[in-house]
């Protein structure tokens, strides 16, 4: 079917080239099961004129500011608003990673505390446009918190499948609080995703995992926004954690569009960082992507505890397009990076710290040189995973000391702490 001649946007199968209408509810190609991508007719402006257009637009949302590249025909976006997250410059963290030019794009500043809100504002907007009666996702936690919030705002029932006992407390609490129906599955994330993909068609639930191409459209704006913050002068590298690889796919698509529309003239390289116990994509990259792997995933970074990433093919394209790299880091390095980020007063959840841990490795093995400019994406907020902070001595649990309610006990504690502080200084 050819639909693109008379509509502004359509969906394209990346495997067989089939086209589906923009309003089609399929989240995979009906002919071959391949992943879909949303395509739009290019905006009338490009280059400096398009940059000026975006720079001049005052929008409370850092997603809908780029509407022409996201979902041009939407008239009533369901927006919190979201995006407009800061680029942070912190010398101690640049020094920790070994670079001289590091910016941290902190996506934990989104309304529900993770980058997922950027995709969800578009996904839920699309759900209303196609008349969905209910929405569903599988989640390691952040997707469910975001879907629950945006679903509540849109008045849509939300069903969420999570791996039982494997969800960080902050994320689960948000999901429950926003009113979603939570189903704790006795299985891992990959089992949850398999279930919801099947349930979508059978039970008439609109699937809002990142296989849904409208989610990817919104997540592209992390890249558009950081390029705009850098006055459209791209960094040498963008470093991000990789789990289900939706973000990797979104970053590749955004960079491709940005270059085609002459918003930028040079592509940054992508560096995708996985946890060593959940690194099928890194293993495949090391072998030139000759094989696709699936692993039984295990890592403290629960948000990237994914063994069979859904956006694999799209992510391979993104890495090839940008001459990117994929690597893995052990949990101990993720926690060390998190401790550094937290102690710098920035804070993030464990999966986000994989970015900085990966960057440190890339600098030490010479892949990234000290002078190159780097943007590392912190994907989620520190409060998402309070358990790890209170359970891990390295992250701060050891700092909690119990005392009697007396001034002398307090004086002793202050005195003892001062000795350590002054010795450290
Ligand atoms: C905080 C955080 N970081 C990273 C990721 C991984 O993103 P992706 O699945 O798009 O690779 C997730 C996904 O749940 C996440 O919640
Ligand atoms: Zn197809």
CSV table of C-alpha atoms and ligand atoms in Angstrom, one decimal:
chain,number,residue,atom,x,y,z
A,1,UNK,CA,0.0,0.0,0.0
A,2,UNK,CA,1.2,3.5,-0.8
A,3,UNK,CA,-0.2,6.1,1.5
A,4,UNK,CA,2.3,8.9,1.4
A,5,UNK,CA,1.1,10.8,-1.6
A,6,UNK,CA,-2.0,12.3,0.1
A,7,UNK,CA,-1.1,12.4,3.8
A,8,UNK,CA,1.3,14.4,6.0
A,9,UNK,CA,2.6,11.4,7.9
A,10,UNK,CA,2.6,7.6,7.5
A,11,UNK,CA,4.3,4.5,8.9
A,12,UNK,CA,7.0,2.6,7.1
A,13,UNK,CA,8.2,-1.0,7.7
A,14,UNK,CA,12.0,-0.9,8.0
A,15,UNK,CA,12.3,-4.5,7.0
A,16,UNK,CA,10.1,-4.9,3.8
A,17,UNK,CA,9.2,-1.3,3.0
A,18,UNK,CA,5.5,-1.7,3.4
A,19,UNK,CA,3.6,1.5,4.2
A,20,UNK,CA,0.7,1.8,6.7
A,21,UNK,CA,-1.5,4.8,7.4
A,22,UNK,CA,-0.6,7.1,10.2
A,23,UNK,CA,-3.8,6.0,12.1
A,24,UNK,CA,-3.1,2.3,11.8
A,25,UNK,CA,-3.0,0.7,15.3
A,26,UNK,CA,-0.5,-2.0,14.3
A,27,UNK,CA,2.8,-1.6,16.2
A,28,UNK,CA,4.6,-4.0,13.8
A,29,UNK,CA,4.4,-4.5,10.1
A,30,UNK,CA,1.3,-6.5,9.1
A,31,UNK,CA,3.2,-8.3,6.3
A,32,UNK,CA,6.5,-9.2,7.9
A,33,UNK,CA,6.4,-8.3,11.6
A,34,UNK,CA,9.2,-5.8,11.2
A,35,UNK,CA,9.5,-2.6,13.2
A,36,UNK,CA,7.7,0.5,12.0
A,37,UNK,CA,8.9,4.1,11.7
A,38,UNK,CA,6.8,7.2,11.4
A,39,UNK,CA,7.7,9.3,8.4
A,40,UNK,CA,6.5,12.9,7.6
A,41,UNK,CA,6.5,15.1,4.6
A,42,UNK,CA,9.5,17.4,5.2
A,43,UNK,CA,8.7,20.8,6.6
A,44,UNK,CA,8.7,23.8,4.2
A,45,UNK,CA,11.7,25.3,6.0
A,46,UNK,CA,15.2,23.9,6.4
A,47,UNK,CA,18.7,25.0,7.5
A,48,UNK,CA,19.0,28.4,9.2
A,49,UNK,CA,15.3,29.3,8.5
A,50,UNK,CA,14.2,26.1,10.4
A,51,UNK,CA,16.7,26.8,13.2
A,52,UNK,CA,15.3,30.3,13.5
A,53,UNK,CA,11.7,28.9,13.5
A,54,UNK,CA,12.5,26.6,16.4
A,55,UNK,CA,14.6,29.2,18.3
A,56,UNK,CA,11.8,31.7,18.0
A,57,UNK,CA,9.0,29.4,19.1
A,58,UNK,CA,8.0,29.8,22.8
A,59,UNK,CA,6.6,26.5,23.9
A,60,UNK,CA,6.3,25.2,27.3
A,61,UNK,CA,7.0,21.7,26.0
A,62,UNK,CA,10.4,20.7,24.7
A,63,UNK,CA,8.7,18.0,22.6
A,64,UNK,CA,6.0,20.0,20.9
A,65,UNK,CA,8.4,22.9,20.1
A,66,UNK,CA,9.7,20.5,17.4
A,67,UNK,CA,6.2,19.4,16.3
A,68,UNK,CA,7.0,19.5,12.6
A,69,UNK,CA,9.5,16.7,13.1
A,70,UNK,CA,7.4,14.8,15.6
A,71,UNK,CA,3.7,14.7,14.7
A,72,UNK,CA,2.8,17.6,12.5
A,73,UNK,CA,-0.9,16.9,12.2
A,74,UNK,CA,-1.7,16.7,16.0
A,75,UNK,CA,-4.0,19.5,17.0
A,76,UNK,CA,-4.6,18.7,20.7
A,77,UNK,CA,-1.4,17.3,22.3
A,78,UNK,CA,-1.7,15.7,25.7
A,79,UNK,CA,1.2,17.5,27.3
A,80,UNK,CA,2.2,18.0,30.9
A,81,UNK,CA,4.4,19.9,29.6
A,82,UNK,CA,7.6,17.9,29.3
A,83,UNK,CA,11.2,18.3,28.1
A,84,UNK,CA,13.2,21.6,28.4
A,85,UNK,CA,15.6,19.6,30.6
A,86,UNK,CA,19.0,21.2,31.6
A,87,UNK,CA,22.4,20.7,30.2
A,88,UNK,CA,24.7,20.6,33.2
A,89,UNK,CA,28.4,21.3,33.3
A,90,UNK,CA,30.2,19.9,36.3
A,91,UNK,CA,34.0,20.0,36.4
A,92,UNK,CA,34.4,17.1,39.0
A,93,UNK,CA,32.4,14.8,36.8
A,94,UNK,CA,34.3,15.7,33.6
A,95,UNK,CA,37.5,15.1,35.6
A,96,UNK,CA,36.1,11.7,36.8
A,97,UNK,CA,35.4,10.6,33.3
A,98,UNK,CA,38.8,12.0,32.0
A,99,UNK,CA,37.4,14.6,29.5
A,100,UNK,CA,37.6,18.4,29.4
A,101,UNK,CA,34.4,19.1,27.6
A,102,UNK,CA,31.4,17.3,29.1
A,103,UNK,CA,27.8,18.3,29.4
A,104,UNK,CA,25.1,16.2,31.1
A,105,UNK,CA,21.7,16.2,29.6
A,106,UNK,CA,19.5,15.5,32.7
A,107,UNK,CA,16.3,13.8,31.5
A,108,UNK,CA,15.4,13.1,35.2
A,109,UNK,CA,14.0,16.7,35.1
A,110,UNK,CA,11.0,15.5,33.1
A,111,UNK,CA,7.6,15.5,34.9
A,112,UNK,CA,7.6,11.9,36.0
A,113,UNK,CA,11.4,11.9,36.4
A,114,UNK,CA,12.6,10.2,33.2
A,115,UNK,CA,13.0,10.7,29.4
A,116,UNK,CA,10.0,8.4,28.9
A,117,UNK,CA,7.6,11.4,29.2
A,118,UNK,CA,8.9,12.7,25.8
A,119,UNK,CA,7.7,9.6,24.0
A,120,UNK,CA,4.6,9.3,26.1
A,121,UNK,CA,3.2,12.7,25.3
A,122,UNK,CA,3.2,11.7,21.6
A,123,UNK,CA,2.1,8.1,22.2
A,124,UNK,CA,-0.9,9.1,24.3
A,125,UNK,CA,-1.8,11.9,21.9
A,126,UNK,CA,-1.9,9.3,19.1
A,127,UNK,CA,-3.9,6.9,21.3
A,128,UNK,CA,-6.6,9.5,21.6
A,129,UNK,CA,-6.5,10.3,17.9
A,130,UNK,CA,-7.1,6.7,16.9
A,131,UNK,CA,-9.8,6.2,19.5
A,132,UNK,CA,-8.0,3.7,21.8
A,133,UNK,CA,-10.2,2.5,24.6
A,134,UNK,CA,-7.3,1.5,26.9
A,135,UNK,CA,-3.5,1.5,26.8
A,136,UNK,CA,-0.9,-1.1,27.9
A,137,UNK,CA,2.8,-1.5,28.4
A,138,UNK,CA,5.4,-3.8,29.8
A,139,UNK,CA,7.9,-1.9,31.9
A,140,UNK,CA,11.0,-2.0,34.0
A,141,UNK,CA,9.4,0.9,35.8
A,142,UNK,CA,9.8,4.3,34.1
A,143,UNK,CA,7.6,3.5,31.1
A,144,UNK,CA,4.8,2.5,33.5
A,145,UNK,CA,5.1,5.6,35.6
A,146,UNK,CA,5.0,7.8,32.5
A,147,UNK,CA,2.2,5.9,30.9
A,148,UNK,CA,0.2,6.0,34.1
A,149,UNK,CA,0.6,9.8,34.3
A,150,UNK,CA,-0.3,10.6,30.7
A,151,UNK,CA,-3.1,8.0,30.6
A,152,UNK,CA,-4.6,9.6,33.7
A,153,UNK,CA,-4.4,13.1,32.1
A,154,UNK,CA,-6.1,11.7,29.0
A,155,UNK,CA,-8.7,9.8,30.9
A,156,UNK,CA,-7.7,6.5,29.5
A,157,UNK,CA,-7.5,3.2,31.5
A,158,UNK,CA,-3.9,2.1,31.8
A,159,UNK,CA,-2.7,-1.5,32.2
A,160,UNK,CA,0.9,-2.1,33.2
A,161,UNK,CA,2.9,-5.4,33.3
A,162,UNK,CA,6.0,-5.4,35.4
A,163,UNK,CA,8.4,-8.2,36.4
A,164,UNK,CA,7.5,-9.1,39.9
A,165,UNK,CA,10.0,-7.9,42.5
A,166,UNK,CA,12.3,-6.3,40.0
A,167,UNK,CA,10.9,-2.7,39.9
A,168,UNK,CA,12.5,0.1,41.8
A,169,UNK,CA,10.3,1.4,44.6
A,170,UNK,CA,9.9,5.0,43.3
A,171,UNK,CA,8.7,3.9,39.9
A,172,UNK,CA,6.2,1.4,41.3
A,173,UNK,CA,4.8,3.9,43.8
A,174,UNK,CA,4.3,6.5,41.0
A,175,UNK,CA,2.5,4.0,38.8
A,176,UNK,CA,0.2,3.0,41.6
A,177,UNK,CA,-0.4,6.6,42.6
A,178,UNK,CA,-1.3,7.7,39.1
A,179,UNK,CA,-4.0,5.0,39.1
A,180,UNK,CA,-2.8,2.4,36.7
A,181,UNK,CA,-3.8,-1.3,37.0
A,182,UNK,CA,-0.5,-3.0,37.8
A,183,UNK,CA,0.0,-6.7,37.0
A,184,UNK,CA,3.1,-8.1,38.5
A,185,UNK,CA,4.2,-11.0,36.2
A,186,UNK,CA,6.1,-13.9,37.5
A,187,UNK,CA,8.8,-13.5,34.8
A,188,UNK,CA,11.3,-11.0,33.5
A,189,UNK,CA,10.8,-7.9,31.5
A,190,UNK,CA,11.2,-9.8,28.2
A,191,UNK,CA,8.4,-12.1,29.2
A,192,UNK,CA,6.2,-9.0,30.0
A,193,UNK,CA,6.9,-7.5,26.6
A,194,UNK,CA,6.1,-10.8,24.8
A,195,UNK,CA,2.7,-10.8,26.6
A,196,UNK,CA,1.7,-7.2,25.9
A,197,UNK,CA,2.7,-7.5,22.2
A,198,UNK,CA,0.3,-10.4,21.9
A,199,UNK,CA,-2.4,-8.8,24.1
A,200,UNK,CA,-2.5,-5.6,22.0
A,201,UNK,CA,-4.2,-7.1,19.0
A,202,UNK,CA,-6.2,-9.8,20.9
A,203,UNK,CA,-7.6,-7.7,23.8
A,204,UNK,CA,-7.9,-4.4,22.0
A,205,UNK,CA,-5.3,-2.6,24.1
A,206,UNK,CA,-3.2,0.1,22.4
A,207,UNK,CA,0.5,-0.8,23.0
A,208,UNK,CA,2.7,2.0,24.3
A,209,UNK,CA,6.1,0.3,24.6
A,210,UNK,CA,8.9,1.8,22.5
A,211,UNK,CA,8.1,-0.6,19.7
A,212,UNK,CA,5.3,1.8,19.1
A,213,UNK,CA,6.9,4.2,16.6
A,214,UNK,CA,5.1,7.3,17.9
A,215,UNK,CA,7.0,6.9,21.2
A,216,UNK,CA,10.2,7.1,19.2
A,217,UNK,CA,9.1,10.3,17.5
A,218,UNK,CA,8.9,12.1,20.9
A,219,UNK,CA,12.1,10.7,22.2
A,220,UNK,CA,13.9,12.2,19.2
A,221,UNK,CA,13.5,15.6,20.9
A,222,UNK,CA,16.2,14.8,23.5
A,223,UNK,CA,18.6,15.2,20.5
A,224,UNK,CA,16.8,18.2,18.9
A,225,UNK,CA,16.7,20.0,22.2
A,226,UNK,CA,20.4,19.4,23.1
A,227,UNK,CA,21.5,20.5,19.6
A,228,UNK,CA,19.4,23.6,20.1
A,229,UNK,CA,21.0,24.2,23.5
A,230,UNK,CA,24.4,23.9,21.9
A,231,UNK,CA,23.3,26.5,19.3
A,232,UNK,CA,23.1,23.8,16.7
A,233,UNK,CA,26.8,23.0,17.0
A,234,UNK,CA,26.9,19.2,17.5
A,235,UNK,CA,29.1,17.6,20.1
A,236,UNK,CA,31.6,15.0,18.9
A,237,UNK,CA,29.9,12.3,21.0
A,238,UNK,CA,26.5,11.5,22.6
A,239,UNK,CA,26.7,8.8,25.2
A,240,UNK,CA,23.6,7.0,26.5
A,241,UNK,CA,22.6,3.8,28.3
A,242,UNK,CA,21.0,1.0,26.2
A,243,UNK,CA,18.3,-1.4,27.4
A,244,UNK,CA,15.4,-2.0,25.0
A,245,UNK,CA,17.3,0.4,22.6
A,246,UNK,CA,14.3,2.7,21.9
A,247,UNK,CA,16.3,5.7,22.7
A,248,UNK,CA,19.3,4.6,20.6
A,249,UNK,CA,16.8,4.2,17.7
A,250,UNK,CA,15.3,7.6,18.4
A,251,UNK,CA,18.7,9.3,18.6
A,252,UNK,CA,19.7,7.8,15.2
A,253,UNK,CA,16.4,9.0,13.6
A,254,UNK,CA,16.7,12.4,15.0
A,255,UNK,CA,20.3,12.9,13.8
A,256,UNK,CA,19.4,11.6,10.4
A,257,UNK,CA,16.5,14.1,10.1
A,258,UNK,CA,18.6,16.9,11.6
A,259,UNK,CA,21.3,16.4,8.9
A,260,UNK,CA,18.8,16.0,6.1
A,261,UNK,CA,17.1,19.3,7.0
A,262,UNK,CA,20.5,21.0,7.4
A,263,UNK,CA,19.9,21.8,11.1
A,264,UNK,CA,23.4,20.4,11.5
A,265,UNK,CA,26.1,19.6,8.9
A,266,UNK,CA,28.0,17.0,10.9
A,267,UNK,CA,26.8,13.9,12.8
A,268,UNK,CA,27.9,13.3,16.4
A,269,UNK,CA,29.0,9.7,17.1
A,270,UNK,CA,26.7,7.7,19.4
A,271,UNK,CA,28.1,5.6,22.2
A,272,UNK,CA,25.6,3.1,23.7
A,273,UNK,CA,26.5,1.7,27.1
A,274,UNK,CA,25.0,-1.6,28.4
A,275,UNK,CA,25.4,-3.3,31.8
A,276,UNK,CA,27.7,-6.2,31.6
A,277,UNK,CA,25.0,-8.7,32.7
A,278,UNK,CA,22.5,-7.4,30.1
A,279,UNK,CA,24.7,-6.7,27.1
A,280,UNK,CA,23.5,-8.6,24.0
A,281,UNK,CA,23.8,-5.5,21.8
A,282,UNK,CA,27.4,-4.8,22.9
A,283,UNK,CA,28.3,-8.4,22.2
A,284,UNK,CA,26.8,-8.3,18.7
A,285,UNK,CA,28.5,-4.9,18.0
A,286,UNK,CA,31.9,-6.5,18.8
A,287,UNK,CA,31.2,-9.0,16.0
A,288,UNK,CA,30.1,-6.5,13.4
A,289,UNK,CA,26.4,-7.2,14.2
A,290,UNK,CA,26.6,-10.5,12.5
A,291,UNK,CA,24.4,-12.3,15.0
A,292,UNK,CA,21.5,-11.2,17.2
A,293,UNK,CA,21.8,-12.3,20.8
A,294,UNK,CA,19.4,-12.9,23.6
A,295,UNK,CA,20.6,-13.2,27.2
A,296,UNK,CA,19.1,-13.9,30.7
A,297,UNK,CA,19.7,-10.3,32.0
A,298,UNK,CA,21.0,-9.5,35.4
A,299,UNK,CA,22.2,-6.1,36.7
A,300,UNK,CA,21.6,-3.6,39.6
A,301,UNK,CA,20.5,-1.1,37.0
A,302,UNK,CA,17.0,-2.4,36.8
A,303,UNK,CA,15.9,0.0,34.0
A,304,UNK,CA,18.3,-1.7,31.5
A,305,UNK,CA,17.9,-5.2,32.8
A,306,UNK,CA,16.7,-6.4,29.4
A,307,UNK,CA,18.0,-9.5,27.6
A,308,UNK,CA,16.2,-9.2,24.2
A,309,UNK,CA,16.0,-5.6,23.1
A,310,UNK,CA,12.9,-4.8,21.0
A,311,UNK,CA,14.4,-2.0,18.9
A,312,UNK,CA,17.4,-4.0,17.8
A,313,UNK,CA,17.2,-3.4,14.0
A,314,UNK,CA,16.5,0.3,14.4
A,315,UNK,CA,19.4,0.6,16.8
A,316,UNK,CA,21.8,-1.1,14.4
A,317,UNK,CA,20.9,1.5,11.8
A,318,UNK,CA,21.6,4.3,14.3
A,319,UNK,CA,25.0,2.9,15.2
A,320,UNK,CA,26.0,2.4,11.6
A,321,UNK,CA,24.7,5.9,10.6
A,322,UNK,CA,26.7,7.6,13.2
A,323,UNK,CA,29.8,5.4,13.2
A,324,UNK,CA,28.8,4.7,16.7
A,325,UNK,CA,30.2,2.3,19.3
A,326,UNK,CA,28.5,-0.1,21.8
A,327,UNK,CA,30.2,-1.2,25.0
A,328,UNK,CA,29.3,-2.8,28.4
A,329,UNK,CA,30.4,-1.9,31.9
A,330,UNK,CA,30.2,-4.0,35.1
A,331,UNK,CA,27.8,-3.1,37.9
A,332,UNK,CA,30.6,-2.0,40.1
A,333,UNK,CA,31.6,0.7,37.6
A,334,UNK,CA,27.9,1.8,37.2
A,335,UNK,CA,27.7,2.2,41.0
A,336,UNK,CA,31.0,4.1,41.1
A,337,UNK,CA,29.7,6.5,38.4
A,338,UNK,CA,26.5,6.9,40.3
A,339,UNK,CA,28.3,7.7,43.5
A,340,UNK,CA,30.3,10.4,41.6
A,341,UNK,CA,27.2,11.9,40.1
A,342,UNK,CA,25.3,11.9,43.4
A,343,UNK,CA,28.2,13.4,45.3
A,344,UNK,CA,28.5,16.1,42.7
A,345,UNK,CA,25.0,17.1,43.8
A,346,UNK,CA,23.5,16.1,40.5
A,347,UNK,CA,22.0,12.6,41.3
A,348,UNK,CA,20.5,10.1,38.9
A,349,UNK,CA,19.2,6.5,38.9
A,350,UNK,CA,21.6,3.6,38.4
A,351,UNK,CA,20.9,3.0,34.7
A,352,UNK,CA,21.6,6.6,33.9
A,353,UNK,CA,25.0,6.3,35.5
A,354,UNK,CA,26.0,3.8,32.9
A,355,UNK,CA,26.5,6.8,30.6
A,356,UNK,CA,29.3,8.2,32.7
A,357,UNK,CA,30.8,4.8,33.5
A,358,UNK,CA,30.9,4.0,29.8
A,359,UNK,CA,32.5,7.4,28.9
A,360,UNK,CA,35.3,6.8,31.4
A,361,UNK,CA,36.1,3.5,29.7
A,362,UNK,CA,36.0,5.1,26.3
A,363,UNK,CA,38.4,7.8,27.4
A,364,UNK,CA,40.7,5.4,29.0
A,365,UNK,CA,40.9,3.1,26.0
A,366,UNK,CA,41.4,6.1,23.7
A,367,UNK,CA,38.1,5.8,21.7
A,368,UNK,CA,37.1,9.3,23.0
A,369,UNK,CA,40.0,11.8,23.2
A,370,UNK,CA,40.2,14.2,26.1
A,371,UNK,CA,39.6,17.3,24.0
A,372,UNK,CA,36.5,16.0,22.2
A,373,UNK,CA,33.1,17.4,23.2
A,374,UNK,CA,30.7,14.9,24.8
A,375,UNK,CA,27.1,15.0,25.9
A,376,UNK,CA,26.2,12.2,28.3
A,377,UNK,CA,22.5,11.6,28.8
A,378,UNK,CA,21.2,11.0,32.4
A,379,UNK,CA,18.0,9.2,31.7
A,380,UNK,CA,16.3,9.1,35.1
A,381,UNK,CA,16.0,10.9,38.5
A,382,UNK,CA,17.8,9.9,41.7
A,383,UNK,CA,14.6,9.3,43.6
A,384,UNK,CA,13.4,6.6,41.2
A,385,UNK,CA,15.5,4.0,43.1
A,386,UNK,CA,15.7,4.9,46.8
A,387,UNK,CA,16.4,1.3,47.9
A,388,UNK,CA,19.8,1.1,46.3
A,389,UNK,CA,20.9,4.3,48.1
A,390,UNK,CA,19.8,2.9,51.4
A,391,UNK,CA,21.1,-0.6,50.9
A,392,UNK,CA,24.5,0.1,49.4
A,393,UNK,CA,27.2,1.3,51.8
A,394,UNK,CA,29.2,2.7,48.8
A,395,UNK,CA,26.2,5.0,47.8
A,396,UNK,CA,25.5,6.4,51.3
A,397,UNK,CA,23.8,3.8,53.5
A,398,UNK,CA,26.9,3.8,55.7
A,399,UNK,CA,26.4,7.5,56.5
A,400,UNK,CA,23.3,6.8,58.5
A,401,UNK,CA,24.2,6.7,62.2
A,402,UNK,CA,21.8,6.2,65.1
A,403,UNK,CA,22.2,8.3,68.2
A,404,UNK,CA,20.4,9.0,71.5
A,405,UNK,CA,18.3,12.2,71.7
A,406,UNK,CA,20.9,14.0,73.8
A,407,UNK,CA,23.2,17.0,73.1
A,408,UNK,CA,26.2,15.0,74.3
A,409,UNK,CA,25.5,12.2,71.8
A,410,UNK,CA,25.1,14.8,69.0
A,411,UNK,CA,28.4,16.5,70.0
A,412,UNK,CA,30.2,13.1,69.9
A,413,UNK,CA,28.8,12.3,66.5
A,414,UNK,CA,29.7,15.8,65.1
A,415,UNK,CA,33.2,15.5,66.6
A,416,UNK,CA,33.8,12.1,65.1
A,417,UNK,CA,32.5,13.2,61.7
A,418,UNK,CA,34.6,16.3,61.8
A,419,UNK,CA,37.7,14.3,62.3
A,420,UNK,CA,36.9,12.3,59.2
A,421,UNK,CA,35.9,15.3,57.2
A,422,UNK,CA,39.1,17.2,58.1
A,423,UNK,CA,41.3,14.2,57.4
A,424,UNK,CA,39.6,13.8,54.0
A,425,UNK,CA,40.0,17.5,53.1
B,1,LIG,C1,16.3,5.4,33.3
B,1,LIG,C2,16.4,4.6,32.1
B,1,LIG,N1,17.6,4.6,31.4
B,1,LIG,C3,17.7,3.9,30.3
B,1,LIG,C4,16.7,3.1,29.8
B,1,LIG,C5,17.0,2.4,28.5
B,1,LIG,O1,16.4,3.0,27.4
B,1,LIG,P1,16.1,2.1,26.2
B,1,LIG,O2,15.2,1.0,26.6
B,1,LIG,O3,15.4,3.1,25.3
B,1,LIG,O4,17.4,1.6,25.6
B,1,LIG,C6,15.5,3.1,30.4
B,1,LIG,C7,14.4,2.2,29.9
B,1,LIG,O5,13.6,1.8,30.7
B,1,LIG,C8,15.4,3.8,31.6
B,1,LIG,O6,14.2,3.8,32.3
B,2,LIG,ZN1,7.3,-5.4,6.7
